């Protein structure tokens, strides 16, 4: 395997597809890396999962790479070459655990359609921001920009307002669901009350996405001290325990196992096994007389059998949103829009 060539193609592809239209900084940085043998050589020495642009660029920013409005690859290059031992240490010590509260806007129509109250079990929960869908305000508009629904928590509007454009007959609910348990499993659950965690989560947000950084700060302010029961472990082996805890804490509630932007981190074997594992756990709860469902929100190629069940075409590079393995629509990766099939 030619490691150097792999990294080059990886960064070129990231510049042309993922960063284009979303972040001029990352588009220029990734295109610059793809043409820079010296930097490619450094990155090729990292373990494969650590070579991803999101992690490398966040680590470079952590160590001072500037992100002006007219971004310059030279800013990244200088930090990578001059500070490599420190940048490398950060890359190896941390991971891309971007916790995107905006995804709650695209999950909500599915969540709110389930019989409540809900016991949420999020696999790959990161800092757990998506475990609080009842604590945000939501504003849905149609593709022409006309507001079609506005929802607030039971105690009044939240400082965190999630804006989402909806196309198709999405079942927008009249009110937010009642959540009686918030738990899950993550390889590295993040503690929102730690300043270091909050700073790293901020650094993971792409430079131009100031609205997301503001929303993240506001969301951390709302729930930093709210308890969540996220177990440290691998989702392939830890789901049973997370669901058992939910059942014990809220025996009358509907267990909702959900995940967004997580299953891509598994290897191919893990991805193949996941629908069977989660399906068996859901069935076990039902056999025991309880209610349980599985909601997935993942890239189109991550769970191919789920994506193939969609009754409408994928929008751009949107995620596939599914209930119990059946696709119901397509969602922007940060929750900015939802296309219901
Ligand atoms: C990109 S973050 C997404 C966080 C959250 N789901 C969201 O939508 O904001 C992916 C998370 O999955 C976790 N993760 C990755 N592989 C995992 C595994 N095998 N078992 C448990 N958690 C995992 C990571 O630690 C990270 O917190």
mmCIF file of C-alpha atoms and ligand atoms in Angstrom:
data_model
loop_
_atom_site.group_PDB
_atom_site.id
_atom_site.type_symbol
_atom_site.label_atom_id
_atom_site.label_comp_id
_atom_site.label_asym_id
_atom_site.label_seq_id
_atom_site.Cartn_x
_atom_site.Cartn_y
_atom_site.Cartn_z
ATOM 1 C CA UNK A 1 0.000 0.000 0.000
ATOM 2 C CA UNK A 2 1.351 3.421 -0.929
ATOM 3 C CA UNK A 3 0.473 5.347 2.255
ATOM 4 C CA UNK A 4 1.516 8.668 0.842
ATOM 5 C CA UNK A 5 -0.696 8.325 -2.221
ATOM 6 C CA UNK A 6 -3.621 7.234 -0.018
ATOM 7 C CA UNK A 7 -3.379 10.329 2.152
ATOM 8 C CA UNK A 8 -3.054 12.547 -0.899
ATOM 9 C CA UNK A 9 -6.225 11.133 -2.469
ATOM 10 C CA UNK A 10 -8.027 11.322 0.868
ATOM 11 C CA UNK A 11 -7.273 15.048 1.244
ATOM 12 C CA UNK A 12 -8.007 15.835 -2.399
ATOM 13 C CA UNK A 13 -11.366 14.098 -2.103
ATOM 14 C CA UNK A 14 -12.109 15.932 1.157
ATOM 15 C CA UNK A 15 -11.328 19.298 -0.510
ATOM 16 C CA UNK A 16 -13.470 18.575 -3.572
ATOM 17 C CA UNK A 17 -16.472 16.997 -1.863
ATOM 18 C CA UNK A 18 -16.771 17.483 1.902
ATOM 19 C CA UNK A 19 -15.252 20.938 2.369
ATOM 20 C CA UNK A 20 -16.414 22.574 -0.873
ATOM 21 C CA UNK A 21 -19.309 24.909 -0.165
ATOM 22 C CA UNK A 22 -19.032 24.330 3.603
ATOM 23 C CA UNK A 23 -15.605 25.667 4.556
ATOM 24 C CA UNK A 24 -13.265 27.658 2.300
ATOM 25 C CA UNK A 25 -10.522 27.230 4.929
ATOM 26 C CA UNK A 26 -10.717 23.448 4.946
ATOM 27 C CA UNK A 27 -11.111 23.320 1.168
ATOM 28 C CA UNK A 28 -7.875 25.304 0.697
ATOM 29 C CA UNK A 29 -6.070 23.500 3.502
ATOM 30 C CA UNK A 30 -6.978 20.048 2.211
ATOM 31 C CA UNK A 31 -6.083 20.982 -1.379
ATOM 32 C CA UNK A 32 -2.760 22.358 -0.076
ATOM 33 C CA UNK A 33 -1.970 19.205 1.905
ATOM 34 C CA UNK A 34 -2.712 17.048 -1.156
ATOM 35 C CA UNK A 35 0.089 18.842 -3.052
ATOM 36 C CA UNK A 36 2.641 19.023 -0.240
ATOM 37 C CA UNK A 37 4.989 15.988 -0.072
ATOM 38 C CA UNK A 38 6.592 17.136 3.192
ATOM 39 C CA UNK A 39 3.267 17.392 5.046
ATOM 40 C CA UNK A 40 1.926 14.217 3.412
ATOM 41 C CA UNK A 41 4.976 12.443 4.734
ATOM 42 C CA UNK A 42 4.221 13.563 8.303
ATOM 43 C CA UNK A 43 0.556 12.551 8.046
ATOM 44 C CA UNK A 44 1.449 9.157 6.588
ATOM 45 C CA UNK A 45 3.283 8.365 9.822
ATOM 46 C CA UNK A 46 0.038 8.582 11.803
ATOM 47 C CA UNK A 47 -2.200 5.577 12.474
ATOM 48 C CA UNK A 48 -4.762 5.394 9.647
ATOM 49 C CA UNK A 49 -7.829 6.521 11.691
ATOM 50 C CA UNK A 50 -5.852 9.555 12.887
ATOM 51 C CA UNK A 51 -5.059 10.891 9.413
ATOM 52 C CA UNK A 52 -8.509 12.363 8.806
ATOM 53 C CA UNK A 53 -8.599 16.061 7.869
ATOM 54 C CA UNK A 54 -11.143 17.011 10.539
ATOM 55 C CA UNK A 55 -8.832 15.783 13.294
ATOM 56 C CA UNK A 56 -5.569 17.062 11.815
ATOM 57 C CA UNK A 57 -7.037 20.511 11.106
ATOM 58 C CA UNK A 58 -8.620 20.762 14.570
ATOM 59 C CA UNK A 59 -5.288 19.839 16.182
ATOM 60 C CA UNK A 60 -3.489 22.452 14.057
ATOM 61 C CA UNK A 61 -6.034 25.087 15.135
ATOM 62 C CA UNK A 62 -5.602 23.958 18.757
ATOM 63 C CA UNK A 63 -1.909 24.802 18.316
ATOM 64 C CA UNK A 64 -2.485 28.182 16.720
ATOM 65 C CA UNK A 65 -3.234 27.780 12.993
ATOM 66 C CA UNK A 66 -5.060 30.970 12.009
ATOM 67 C CA UNK A 67 -8.371 30.914 10.133
ATOM 68 C CA UNK A 68 -8.795 34.377 8.542
ATOM 69 C CA UNK A 69 -11.681 35.071 6.168
ATOM 70 C CA UNK A 70 -9.250 34.787 3.212
ATOM 71 C CA UNK A 71 -7.624 31.540 4.322
ATOM 72 C CA UNK A 72 -4.101 30.623 3.364
ATOM 73 C CA UNK A 73 -2.617 27.137 3.286
ATOM 74 C CA UNK A 74 0.688 28.651 4.513
ATOM 75 C CA UNK A 75 -0.935 29.229 7.956
ATOM 76 C CA UNK A 76 -1.610 25.518 8.312
ATOM 77 C CA UNK A 77 1.715 24.434 6.836
ATOM 78 C CA UNK A 78 3.743 26.570 9.237
ATOM 79 C CA UNK A 79 2.004 25.126 12.309
ATOM 80 C CA UNK A 80 2.198 21.524 11.064
ATOM 81 C CA UNK A 81 5.918 21.743 10.267
ATOM 82 C CA UNK A 82 7.040 23.963 13.153
ATOM 83 C CA UNK A 83 4.883 22.419 15.899
ATOM 84 C CA UNK A 84 4.633 18.830 14.672
ATOM 85 C CA UNK A 85 5.523 17.009 17.943
ATOM 86 C CA UNK A 86 2.831 18.934 19.863
ATOM 87 C CA UNK A 87 0.268 18.706 17.036
ATOM 88 C CA UNK A 88 0.947 14.985 16.694
ATOM 89 C CA UNK A 89 0.456 14.466 20.422
ATOM 90 C CA UNK A 90 -2.918 16.219 20.253
ATOM 91 C CA UNK A 91 -3.952 14.155 17.223
ATOM 92 C CA UNK A 92 -3.061 10.938 19.039
ATOM 93 C CA UNK A 93 -4.669 11.966 22.347
ATOM 94 C CA UNK A 94 -7.978 13.334 21.041
ATOM 95 C CA UNK A 95 -10.604 12.396 18.487
ATOM 96 C CA UNK A 96 -13.311 13.916 16.333
ATOM 97 C CA UNK A 97 -16.216 13.801 18.734
ATOM 98 C CA UNK A 98 -18.121 16.683 17.191
ATOM 99 C CA UNK A 99 -21.381 16.875 19.108
ATOM 100 C CA UNK A 100 -23.934 18.556 16.858
ATOM 101 C CA UNK A 101 -27.045 19.645 18.711
ATOM 102 C CA UNK A 102 -28.590 20.758 15.383
ATOM 103 C CA UNK A 103 -29.187 17.097 14.545
ATOM 104 C CA UNK A 104 -32.004 17.085 17.099
ATOM 105 C CA UNK A 105 -34.081 19.080 14.583
ATOM 106 C CA UNK A 106 -34.010 16.247 12.077
ATOM 107 C CA UNK A 107 -34.428 13.509 14.698
ATOM 108 C CA UNK A 108 -37.405 15.187 16.374
ATOM 109 C CA UNK A 109 -40.177 14.226 13.906
ATOM 110 C CA UNK A 110 -39.263 10.551 14.365
ATOM 111 C CA UNK A 111 -38.771 10.756 18.137
ATOM 112 C CA UNK A 112 -42.012 12.624 18.698
ATOM 113 C CA UNK A 113 -43.974 10.056 16.682
ATOM 114 C CA UNK A 114 -43.170 7.320 19.210
ATOM 115 C CA UNK A 115 -45.345 6.500 22.191
ATOM 116 C CA UNK A 116 -43.958 8.330 25.253
ATOM 117 C CA UNK A 117 -42.473 8.785 27.674
ATOM 118 C CA UNK A 118 -39.068 8.094 26.127
ATOM 119 C CA UNK A 119 -35.955 6.460 27.579
ATOM 120 C CA UNK A 120 -33.171 7.628 25.245
ATOM 121 C CA UNK A 121 -30.130 5.419 24.646
ATOM 122 C CA UNK A 122 -27.654 7.139 22.341
ATOM 123 C CA UNK A 123 -24.743 5.126 21.024
ATOM 124 C CA UNK A 124 -21.771 7.361 20.249
ATOM 125 C CA UNK A 125 -23.228 10.112 22.426
ATOM 126 C CA UNK A 126 -20.008 12.161 22.715
ATOM 127 C CA UNK A 127 -20.934 14.837 25.297
ATOM 128 C CA UNK A 128 -24.620 13.872 25.157
ATOM 129 C CA UNK A 129 -26.069 17.064 23.664
ATOM 130 C CA UNK A 130 -28.476 15.093 21.471
ATOM 131 C CA UNK A 131 -29.908 13.432 24.589
ATOM 132 C CA UNK A 132 -31.822 16.648 25.382
ATOM 133 C CA UNK A 133 -34.258 17.097 22.468
ATOM 134 C CA UNK A 134 -36.885 18.405 24.909
ATOM 135 C CA UNK A 135 -34.649 21.274 26.051
ATOM 136 C CA UNK A 136 -34.283 23.176 22.740
ATOM 137 C CA UNK A 137 -36.594 25.407 20.730
ATOM 138 C CA UNK A 138 -37.242 24.467 17.092
ATOM 139 C CA UNK A 139 -38.178 26.565 14.079
ATOM 140 C CA UNK A 140 -39.133 24.697 10.902
ATOM 141 C CA UNK A 141 -39.544 26.485 7.582
ATOM 142 C CA UNK A 142 -40.626 25.176 4.176
ATOM 143 C CA UNK A 143 -38.263 25.402 1.170
ATOM 144 C CA UNK A 144 -39.689 28.883 0.394
ATOM 145 C CA UNK A 145 -38.668 30.050 3.888
ATOM 146 C CA UNK A 146 -42.166 30.244 5.385
ATOM 147 C CA UNK A 147 -42.340 29.122 9.000
ATOM 148 C CA UNK A 148 -44.398 25.940 9.273
ATOM 149 C CA UNK A 149 -43.823 25.012 12.927
ATOM 150 C CA UNK A 150 -42.343 26.485 16.074
ATOM 151 C CA UNK A 151 -41.868 24.391 19.203
ATOM 152 C CA UNK A 152 -40.580 25.317 22.646
ATOM 153 C CA UNK A 153 -39.828 23.297 25.786
ATOM 154 C CA UNK A 154 -42.673 22.936 28.286
ATOM 155 C CA UNK A 155 -41.206 25.649 30.534
ATOM 156 C CA UNK A 156 -40.788 28.209 27.715
ATOM 157 C CA UNK A 157 -38.430 29.145 24.850
ATOM 158 C CA UNK A 158 -34.864 27.872 25.003
ATOM 159 C CA UNK A 159 -31.796 30.058 24.312
ATOM 160 C CA UNK A 160 -30.928 27.342 21.778
ATOM 161 C CA UNK A 161 -33.105 27.619 18.670
ATOM 162 C CA UNK A 162 -32.646 24.931 16.029
ATOM 163 C CA UNK A 163 -33.576 26.123 12.542
ATOM 164 C CA UNK A 164 -34.435 23.487 9.959
ATOM 165 C CA UNK A 165 -35.835 23.611 6.425
ATOM 166 C CA UNK A 166 -38.292 20.810 5.763
ATOM 167 C CA UNK A 167 -39.352 19.366 2.417
ATOM 168 C CA UNK A 168 -41.984 16.652 2.035
ATOM 169 C CA UNK A 169 -44.702 15.493 4.454
ATOM 170 C CA UNK A 170 -42.618 15.351 7.655
ATOM 171 C CA UNK A 171 -44.824 14.702 10.696
ATOM 172 C CA UNK A 172 -43.861 17.838 12.631
ATOM 173 C CA UNK A 173 -45.195 17.351 16.151
ATOM 174 C CA UNK A 174 -47.384 19.804 18.102
ATOM 175 C CA UNK A 175 -45.193 19.458 21.199
ATOM 176 C CA UNK A 176 -41.855 18.047 22.358
ATOM 177 C CA UNK A 177 -41.603 14.471 23.639
ATOM 178 C CA UNK A 178 -41.329 13.706 27.343
ATOM 179 C CA UNK A 179 -37.864 12.271 28.104
ATOM 180 C CA UNK A 180 -37.480 10.312 31.333
ATOM 181 C CA UNK A 181 -34.036 8.727 30.823
ATOM 182 C CA UNK A 182 -30.912 9.960 29.021
ATOM 183 C CA UNK A 183 -28.182 7.380 28.620
ATOM 184 C CA UNK A 184 -26.022 5.528 26.152
ATOM 185 C CA UNK A 185 -22.521 4.371 25.401
ATOM 186 C CA UNK A 186 -19.417 6.013 23.930
ATOM 187 C CA UNK A 187 -15.770 4.993 23.597
ATOM 188 C CA UNK A 188 -14.920 8.264 25.344
ATOM 189 C CA UNK A 189 -17.897 10.035 26.982
ATOM 190 C CA UNK A 190 -17.125 13.749 27.239
ATOM 191 C CA UNK A 191 -17.824 15.778 30.357
ATOM 192 C CA UNK A 192 -19.453 19.047 29.367
ATOM 193 C CA UNK A 193 -18.643 20.668 32.676
ATOM 194 C CA UNK A 194 -14.911 20.542 31.822
ATOM 195 C CA UNK A 195 -13.569 23.713 30.189
ATOM 196 C CA UNK A 196 -11.043 21.693 28.190
ATOM 197 C CA UNK A 197 -13.845 19.560 26.708
ATOM 198 C CA UNK A 198 -15.908 22.609 25.802
ATOM 199 C CA UNK A 199 -12.860 24.224 24.130
ATOM 200 C CA UNK A 200 -12.063 21.086 22.118
ATOM 201 C CA UNK A 201 -15.709 20.739 21.004
ATOM 202 C CA UNK A 202 -15.580 24.375 19.862
ATOM 203 C CA UNK A 203 -12.351 23.702 17.938
ATOM 204 C CA UNK A 204 -13.952 20.766 16.133
ATOM 205 C CA UNK A 205 -16.566 23.042 14.563
ATOM 206 C CA UNK A 206 -15.460 24.173 11.104
ATOM 207 C CA UNK A 207 -13.988 27.709 11.068
ATOM 208 C CA UNK A 208 -16.734 29.428 9.053
ATOM 209 C CA UNK A 209 -19.581 27.903 11.118
ATOM 210 C CA UNK A 210 -19.833 30.623 13.751
ATOM 211 C CA UNK A 211 -23.583 29.946 14.117
ATOM 212 C CA UNK A 212 -22.789 26.383 15.152
ATOM 213 C CA UNK A 213 -20.150 27.541 17.645
ATOM 214 C CA UNK A 214 -22.634 29.994 19.183
ATOM 215 C CA UNK A 215 -25.291 27.290 19.371
ATOM 216 C CA UNK A 216 -22.846 24.828 20.895
ATOM 217 C CA UNK A 217 -21.861 27.328 23.605
ATOM 218 C CA UNK A 218 -25.516 28.055 24.348
ATOM 219 C CA UNK A 219 -26.408 24.358 24.455
ATOM 220 C CA UNK A 220 -23.509 23.606 26.813
ATOM 221 C CA UNK A 221 -24.803 26.405 29.022
ATOM 222 C CA UNK A 222 -28.264 24.828 29.186
ATOM 223 C CA UNK A 223 -27.258 21.230 29.942
ATOM 224 C CA UNK A 224 -23.670 21.246 31.282
ATOM 225 C CA UNK A 225 -24.917 20.231 34.712
ATOM 226 C CA UNK A 226 -27.781 17.950 33.607
ATOM 227 C CA UNK A 227 -26.961 14.320 34.372
ATOM 228 C CA UNK A 228 -26.711 11.742 31.579
ATOM 229 C CA UNK A 229 -25.912 8.070 32.028
ATOM 230 C CA UNK A 230 -23.417 7.385 29.231
ATOM 231 C CA UNK A 231 -21.271 4.285 29.752
ATOM 232 C CA UNK A 232 -17.659 4.215 28.579
ATOM 233 C CA UNK A 233 -17.367 1.358 26.090
ATOM 234 C CA UNK A 234 -17.784 0.039 22.572
ATOM 235 C CA UNK A 235 -21.282 0.220 21.159
ATOM 236 C CA UNK A 236 -20.989 -3.284 19.702
ATOM 237 C CA UNK A 237 -20.602 -4.762 23.186
ATOM 238 C CA UNK A 238 -22.002 -2.039 25.445
ATOM 239 C CA UNK A 239 -25.529 -1.645 24.061
ATOM 240 C CA UNK A 240 -27.020 -4.404 26.230
ATOM 241 C CA UNK A 241 -25.894 -2.719 29.430
ATOM 242 C CA UNK A 242 -27.027 0.748 28.322
ATOM 243 C CA UNK A 243 -30.492 -0.604 27.505
ATOM 244 C CA UNK A 244 -30.651 -2.572 30.764
ATOM 245 C CA UNK A 245 -29.934 0.667 32.651
ATOM 246 C CA UNK A 246 -32.676 2.479 30.722
ATOM 247 C CA UNK A 247 -35.163 -0.324 31.477
ATOM 248 C CA UNK A 248 -34.257 -0.286 35.159
ATOM 249 C CA UNK A 249 -34.479 3.509 35.424
ATOM 250 C CA UNK A 250 -37.717 3.884 33.459
ATOM 251 C CA UNK A 251 -39.531 0.546 33.121
ATOM 252 C CA UNK A 252 -42.689 2.065 31.604
ATOM 253 C CA UNK A 253 -40.906 4.169 28.993
ATOM 254 C CA UNK A 254 -40.297 3.409 25.327
ATOM 255 C CA UNK A 255 -36.606 2.611 24.839
ATOM 256 C CA UNK A 256 -35.218 4.565 21.878
ATOM 257 C CA UNK A 257 -31.775 3.465 20.719
ATOM 258 C CA UNK A 258 -30.427 6.099 18.357
ATOM 259 C CA UNK A 259 -27.238 7.308 16.718
ATOM 260 C CA UNK A 260 -26.027 9.930 14.272
ATOM 261 C CA UNK A 261 -22.625 10.186 12.596
ATOM 262 C CA UNK A 262 -21.272 7.224 14.561
ATOM 263 C CA UNK A 263 -21.443 3.942 12.633
ATOM 264 C CA UNK A 264 -18.957 5.250 10.027
ATOM 265 C CA UNK A 265 -16.307 4.869 12.759
ATOM 266 C CA UNK A 266 -16.753 1.085 12.810
ATOM 267 C CA UNK A 267 -14.796 -1.159 10.486
ATOM 268 C CA UNK A 268 -16.678 -2.960 7.717
ATOM 269 C CA UNK A 269 -17.307 -6.026 9.885
ATOM 270 C CA UNK A 270 -18.724 -3.881 12.692
ATOM 271 C CA UNK A 271 -21.023 -2.031 10.312
ATOM 272 C CA UNK A 272 -22.304 -5.303 8.904
ATOM 273 C CA UNK A 273 -23.012 -6.656 12.391
ATOM 274 C CA UNK A 274 -24.633 -3.535 13.835
ATOM 275 C CA UNK A 275 -28.205 -3.880 12.402
ATOM 276 C CA UNK A 276 -28.342 -7.448 13.730
ATOM 277 C CA UNK A 277 -27.073 -6.431 17.171
ATOM 278 C CA UNK A 278 -29.454 -3.514 17.589
ATOM 279 C CA UNK A 279 -32.353 -5.503 16.098
ATOM 280 C CA UNK A 280 -31.811 -8.296 18.628
ATOM 281 C CA UNK A 281 -31.771 -5.842 21.545
ATOM 282 C CA UNK A 282 -34.976 -4.156 20.349
ATOM 283 C CA UNK A 283 -36.640 -7.570 19.972
ATOM 284 C CA UNK A 284 -35.506 -8.618 23.451
ATOM 285 C CA UNK A 285 -37.181 -5.563 25.015
ATOM 286 C CA UNK A 286 -40.380 -6.304 23.078
ATOM 287 C CA UNK A 287 -40.298 -9.985 24.074
ATOM 288 C CA UNK A 288 -40.062 -8.823 27.691
ATOM 289 C CA UNK A 289 -43.279 -6.839 27.227
ATOM 290 C CA UNK A 290 -41.628 -3.447 26.723
ATOM 291 C CA UNK A 291 -41.541 -1.000 23.817
ATOM 292 C CA UNK A 292 -38.346 -0.278 21.888
ATOM 293 C CA UNK A 293 -37.270 1.348 18.634
ATOM 294 C CA UNK A 294 -34.078 2.084 16.695
ATOM 295 C CA UNK A 295 -33.433 5.409 14.980
ATOM 296 C CA UNK A 296 -30.376 5.787 12.739
ATOM 297 C CA UNK A 297 -29.054 8.938 11.073
ATOM 298 C CA UNK A 298 -25.944 8.018 9.125
ATOM 299 C CA UNK A 299 -24.167 8.665 5.820
ATOM 300 C CA UNK A 300 -25.807 6.998 2.824
ATOM 301 C CA UNK A 301 -23.049 4.406 2.374
ATOM 302 C CA UNK A 302 -22.688 3.539 6.066
ATOM 303 C CA UNK A 303 -25.704 1.231 6.438
ATOM 304 C CA UNK A 304 -26.405 0.301 2.792
ATOM 305 C CA UNK A 305 -29.427 -1.934 3.463
ATOM 306 C CA UNK A 306 -31.106 0.874 5.427
ATOM 307 C CA UNK A 307 -30.373 3.497 2.756
ATOM 308 C CA UNK A 308 -31.660 1.147 0.053
ATOM 309 C CA UNK A 309 -35.086 1.125 1.715
ATOM 310 C CA UNK A 310 -35.594 4.864 1.045
ATOM 311 C CA UNK A 311 -38.664 5.658 -1.035
ATOM 312 C CA UNK A 312 -37.170 8.930 -2.260
ATOM 313 C CA UNK A 313 -33.817 9.939 -3.742
ATOM 314 C CA UNK A 314 -30.893 11.087 -1.625
ATOM 315 C CA UNK A 315 -30.403 14.857 -1.471
ATOM 316 C CA UNK A 316 -26.771 15.832 -2.075
ATOM 317 C CA UNK A 317 -24.565 14.066 0.439
ATOM 318 C CA UNK A 318 -27.290 13.961 3.098
ATOM 319 C CA UNK A 319 -27.554 11.358 5.859
ATOM 320 C CA UNK A 320 -30.205 8.656 5.743
ATOM 321 C CA UNK A 321 -32.745 8.939 8.585
ATOM 322 C CA UNK A 322 -34.456 5.662 9.459
ATOM 323 C CA UNK A 323 -36.806 4.153 12.000
ATOM 324 C CA UNK A 324 -36.343 0.463 12.788
ATOM 325 C CA UNK A 325 -34.183 -0.018 9.701
ATOM 326 C CA UNK A 326 -36.641 1.638 7.272
ATOM 327 C CA UNK A 327 -35.533 4.941 5.765
ATOM 328 C CA UNK A 328 -37.964 7.819 6.265
ATOM 329 C CA UNK A 329 -35.940 10.672 4.753
ATOM 330 C CA UNK A 330 -32.637 12.444 4.188
ATOM 331 C CA UNK A 331 -31.016 14.940 6.541
ATOM 332 C CA UNK A 332 -28.292 17.550 6.373
ATOM 333 C CA UNK A 333 -25.297 16.384 8.414
ATOM 334 C CA UNK A 334 -25.681 19.252 10.872
ATOM 335 C CA UNK A 335 -29.488 19.252 10.881
ATOM 336 C CA UNK A 336 -29.960 22.271 8.619
ATOM 337 C CA UNK A 337 -32.566 20.530 6.452
ATOM 338 C CA UNK A 338 -34.782 17.460 6.314
ATOM 339 C CA UNK A 339 -36.360 15.859 3.239
ATOM 340 C CA UNK A 340 -39.128 13.490 4.248
ATOM 341 C CA UNK A 341 -39.913 10.716 1.778
HETATM 342 C C1 LIG B 1 -18.871 12.420 15.284
HETATM 343 S S1 LIG B 1 -19.237 12.012 16.968
HETATM 344 C C2 LIG B 1 -21.029 12.122 16.925
HETATM 345 C C3 LIG B 1 -21.613 12.473 18.272
HETATM 346 C C4 LIG B 1 -23.129 12.550 18.344
HETATM 347 N N1 LIG B 1 -23.729 11.287 17.966
HETATM 348 C C5 LIG B 1 -23.701 13.661 17.505
HETATM 349 O O1 LIG B 1 -24.447 13.385 16.570
HETATM 350 O O2 LIG B 1 -23.437 14.828 17.777
HETATM 351 C C6 LIG B 1 -18.971 10.238 17.018
HETATM 352 C C7 LIG B 1 -18.964 9.666 18.403
HETATM 353 O O3 LIG B 1 -18.998 8.239 18.297
HETATM 354 C C8 LIG B 1 -18.121 7.687 19.245
HETATM 355 N N2 LIG B 1 -17.728 6.345 18.790
HETATM 356 C C9 LIG B 1 -17.021 6.040 17.673
HETATM 357 N N3 LIG B 1 -16.859 4.710 17.583
HETATM 358 C C10 LIG B 1 -17.474 4.160 18.653
HETATM 359 C C11 LIG B 1 -17.641 2.823 19.123
HETATM 360 N N4 LIG B 1 -17.134 1.777 18.478
HETATM 361 N N5 LIG B 1 -18.342 2.634 20.273
HETATM 362 C C12 LIG B 1 -18.848 3.692 20.960
HETATM 363 N N6 LIG B 1 -18.712 4.976 20.559
HETATM 364 C C13 LIG B 1 -18.031 5.212 19.427
HETATM 365 C C14 LIG B 1 -16.982 8.684 19.344
HETATM 366 O O4 LIG B 1 -16.257 8.545 20.562
HETATM 367 C C15 LIG B 1 -17.732 10.012 19.206
HETATM 368 O O5 LIG B 1 -18.085 10.522 20.478
#
